[in-house]
Coordinates of C-alpha atoms and ligand atoms in Angstrom, one line a residue:
X1 CA 0.0 0.0 0.0
X2 CA 1.2 3.5 -0.8
X3 CA 0.7 5.9 2.1
X4 CA 1.2 9.7 2.0
X5 CA 2.9 11.5 4.8
X6 CA 3.3 15.2 5.7
X7 CA 5.7 16.9 7.9
X8 CA 3.8 19.3 10.1
X9 CA 6.9 21.5 10.5
X10 CA 8.2 22.1 7.0
X11 CA 5.1 20.7 5.1
X12 CA 7.3 18.3 3.2
X13 CA 5.0 15.7 1.6
X14 CA 6.2 12.2 0.8
X15 CA 4.9 8.8 0.0
X16 CA 6.0 5.5 1.4
X17 CA 5.1 2.0 0.1
X18 CA 4.6 -0.1 3.2
X19 CA 2.3 -2.7 4.6
X20 CA -0.9 -1.8 6.6
X21 CA 0.8 -2.8 9.8
X22 CA 3.8 -0.5 9.1
X23 CA 1.8 2.4 7.9
X24 CA 2.2 4.4 11.1
X25 CA 5.9 3.6 11.4
X26 CA 7.0 6.6 9.4
X27 CA 5.1 8.9 11.8
X28 CA 7.5 7.9 14.5
X29 CA 10.5 8.6 12.2
X30 CA 12.0 12.1 11.7
X31 CA 11.1 14.1 8.6
X32 CA 13.4 13.2 5.7
X33 CA 13.6 16.9 4.8
X34 CA 14.1 18.7 8.0
X35 CA 14.5 15.9 10.6
X36 CA 11.7 17.2 12.7
X37 CA 9.6 14.5 14.5
X38 CA 6.4 16.0 13.2
X39 CA 5.4 13.5 10.5
X40 CA 1.7 12.6 10.2
X41 CA 0.1 10.1 7.9
X42 CA -2.3 11.7 5.4
X43 CA -5.9 10.6 5.5
X44 CA -6.9 9.3 2.2
X45 CA -9.2 11.6 0.3
X46 CA -11.0 8.5 -1.1
X47 CA -12.4 7.9 2.4
X48 CA -14.1 11.2 2.5
X49 CA -17.4 11.0 0.6
X50 CA -18.7 14.0 -1.2
X51 CA -21.8 14.2 1.0
X52 CA -19.4 14.4 3.9
X53 CA -17.9 17.5 2.3
X54 CA -21.3 19.1 2.0
X55 CA -22.3 18.5 5.6
X56 CA -18.8 19.7 6.6
X57 CA -19.4 22.9 4.6
X58 CA -22.7 23.5 6.4
X59 CA -21.1 23.0 9.7
X60 CA -17.8 24.7 9.1
X61 CA -19.3 27.7 7.4
X62 CA -16.7 30.3 6.4
X63 CA -14.0 28.1 7.9
X64 CA -14.7 25.5 5.2
X65 CA -12.2 26.9 2.6
X66 CA -9.4 26.9 5.2
X67 CA -10.4 23.4 6.1
X68 CA -10.5 22.3 2.5
X69 CA -7.1 23.8 2.0
X70 CA -5.8 21.9 5.0
X71 CA -7.3 18.7 3.7
X72 CA -5.9 19.2 0.2
X73 CA -2.5 20.0 1.7
X74 CA -2.7 17.0 4.0
X75 CA -3.7 14.6 1.3
X76 CA -1.0 15.8 -1.0
X77 CA -0.8 14.8 -4.7
X78 CA -3.0 11.8 -4.2
X79 CA -6.0 14.0 -3.3
X80 CA -8.9 14.3 -5.6
X81 CA -11.2 17.1 -4.5
X82 CA -14.2 17.7 -6.7
X83 CA -15.9 21.0 -7.1
X84 CA -19.3 21.6 -8.5
Ligands
ZN1 ZN1 10.0 18.4 7.8

């Protein structure tokens, strides 16, 4: 499985091909770019349904765009975010 990771410090985004049981291993490793121990695993955009985005929009209000940006950034190049 290919998992995406993001460094919360320098926003370096990288992918690792690892097994399900090892997918969180990289989050305990330092960032390959800046060596900060701030790596988080990206949540797959495929797991977020479109209706989820709609209800999120209603709830988040004006904060939605920031949230969307955050999600896009977090999901990196694997993200597919559809707009109407
Ligand atoms: Zn980093």
